[in-house]
Amino acid sequence: MAAAFAKTSMFGAAVRMPSPTTTTTSSRSPFRVRMALQDSGPSIAVVGVTGAVGQEFLSVLHDRDFPYRSIKMLASKRSAGQSLSFQGRRYTVEELTADSFDGVDIALFSAGGSISKKFGPLAVEKGTVVVDNSSAFRMEEGVPLVVPEVNPEAMEGIKAGKGKGALIANPNCSTIICLMAATPLHRHAKVKRMVVSTYQAASGAGAAAMRELEQQTHEVLAGKPVTCEIFNRQYAFNLFSHNSAVLPNGYNEEEMKLVKETRKIWNDKDVKVTATCIRVPVMRAHAESVNLEFENPLDEDTARDILKKAPGVVVIDDHAANNFPTPLEVSNKDDVAVGRIRRDVSQEGNYGLDIFVCGDQIRKGAALNAVQIAELLL
């Protein structure tokens, strides 16, 4: 189980793996539901429950007292039979099959794109609303791609427990974290162009990558050859271009996700977006440098006030103390942190801003966002 890695102290708080007993919920979220196990709640299933995001699904469901009358723990045949504890009860992990979704109202998927493509439509046919964390359906016409603080209207009319299934896609982690900060400013001044550089944590590649980063760090410090199984290169004390495939246009898949998903979520095909995505030796929180060019003027003080009022965002922007967001500070937290808010001096007037954003990749970048979507289904 992923939670077994909580004992490690080398990376402090950042190394803690997901646990269904973790409590890190932000009180600022407008989507919070204060309920738990109850007969009137929906039946839910967690697909990929033994993975890093699957474990974080359980943590977020617990933290937010998500209402449910029953819960299924689903995973691969290899993981079937494992015993998991959730809210004081023991559950046996079941093998994911075509019959797994009988009577299930909401299914949270995080088992990879191929599993989602195979079992997502089968679940929908059974009347289940699927919230999918993979990239399988994000750009499909008619499938809502949702960040609840940004575009909840995209899933209007979809409700759980009505016997009518549906697919809802969770955006990519880097897109969610970026748009949590950029959208409040976009609403005020309309973004014409956005340039994003990401510094992405090991968690984005799964629990195995997190373990390998820790192992390599021990090996480097001990003067031993490093174990390179996940990325086929040294990760500890290094950084490199994101490990997704490079496309014919020279961008990698991660970068193009940010480009395409931003346009869909903002419902703006004309917004110009470019990205460079880098993998850095951090455990579970992404950082992003974001340059914004606006149609209408927006000064940095107004931008700071807008962001302070934005749901799910916390501003850490102390110029005098040189104190700004860090991945360590936001690890295991719900809010996305924003700082380094300043006018872009390469542009005339107040038509450009630079900001720096950090967010927990497993939590708001994946599990929390999915559970917030599920809350809107109630």
Short mmCIF file of N, CA and C in Angstrom, two decimals, residues 109-117 131-138 145 168-172 257 261:
data_model
loop_
_atom_site.label_atom_id
_atom_site.label_comp_id
_atom_site.label_asym_id
_atom_site.label_seq_id
_atom_site.Cartn_x
_atom_site.Cartn_y
_atom_site.Cartn_z
N PHE A 109 -12.17 7.21 -11.39
CA PHE A 109 -11.19 6.40 -12.12
C PHE A 109 -9.80 7.04 -12.04
N SER A 110 -8.80 6.24 -11.68
CA SER A 110 -7.41 6.65 -11.85
C SER A 110 -6.57 5.39 -12.00
N ALA A 111 -6.71 4.75 -13.14
CA ALA A 111 -6.01 3.49 -13.39
C ALA A 111 -5.32 3.49 -14.75
N GLY A 112 -5.18 4.69 -15.35
CA GLY A 112 -4.54 4.78 -16.66
C GLY A 112 -5.53 4.84 -17.80
N GLY A 113 -5.08 5.43 -18.90
CA GLY A 113 -5.95 5.67 -20.04
C GLY A 113 -6.54 4.42 -20.66
N SER A 114 -5.76 3.36 -20.77
CA SER A 114 -6.27 2.14 -21.41
C SER A 114 -7.40 1.52 -20.60
N ILE A 115 -7.27 1.53 -19.28
CA ILE A 115 -8.34 1.00 -18.42
C ILE A 115 -9.58 1.88 -18.52
N SER A 116 -9.38 3.19 -18.54
CA SER A 116 -10.52 4.11 -18.65
C SER A 116 -11.26 3.90 -19.97
N LYS A 117 -10.51 3.75 -21.05
CA LYS A 117 -11.15 3.56 -22.36
C LYS A 117 -11.95 2.26 -22.41
N VAL A 131 -16.04 9.88 -13.28
CA VAL A 131 -15.11 11.00 -13.20
C VAL A 131 -13.73 10.40 -13.44
N ASP A 132 -13.15 10.70 -14.61
CA ASP A 132 -11.95 10.02 -15.05
C ASP A 132 -10.73 10.91 -14.95
N ASN A 133 -9.69 10.40 -14.29
CA ASN A 133 -8.47 11.18 -14.08
C ASN A 133 -7.44 11.00 -15.19
N SER A 134 -7.69 10.13 -16.15
CA SER A 134 -6.73 9.91 -17.24
C SER A 134 -6.97 10.91 -18.37
N SER A 135 -6.13 10.80 -19.39
CA SER A 135 -6.29 11.68 -20.56
C SER A 135 -7.20 11.09 -21.63
N ALA A 136 -7.83 9.93 -21.32
CA ALA A 136 -8.56 9.17 -22.34
C ALA A 136 -9.67 9.95 -23.01
N PHE A 137 -10.40 10.77 -22.26
CA PHE A 137 -11.60 11.41 -22.80
C PHE A 137 -11.55 12.94 -22.75
N ARG A 138 -10.44 13.51 -22.31
CA ARG A 138 -10.40 14.95 -22.05
C ARG A 138 -10.77 15.79 -23.26
N LEU A 145 -14.77 18.82 -19.44
CA LEU A 145 -13.44 18.85 -18.84
C LEU A 145 -13.51 19.94 -17.78
N ILE A 168 -17.17 12.44 -17.25
CA ILE A 168 -16.62 13.76 -16.96
C ILE A 168 -15.12 13.58 -16.81
N ALA A 169 -14.35 14.41 -17.47
CA ALA A 169 -12.89 14.28 -17.44
C ALA A 169 -12.27 15.24 -16.43
N ASN A 170 -11.32 14.73 -15.68
CA ASN A 170 -10.48 15.54 -14.81
C ASN A 170 -9.32 16.06 -15.67
N PRO A 171 -9.05 17.36 -15.68
CA PRO A 171 -7.93 17.86 -16.48
C PRO A 171 -6.59 17.34 -15.98
N ASN A 172 -5.56 17.55 -16.78
CA ASN A 172 -4.21 17.20 -16.37
C ASN A 172 -3.79 18.06 -15.17
N LYS A 257 -1.02 19.03 -23.74
CA LYS A 257 -2.19 18.93 -22.87
C LYS A 257 -2.54 20.30 -22.30
N GLU A 261 -6.08 21.75 -23.34
CA GLU A 261 -7.04 21.72 -22.24
C GLU A 261 -7.43 23.13 -21.79
#
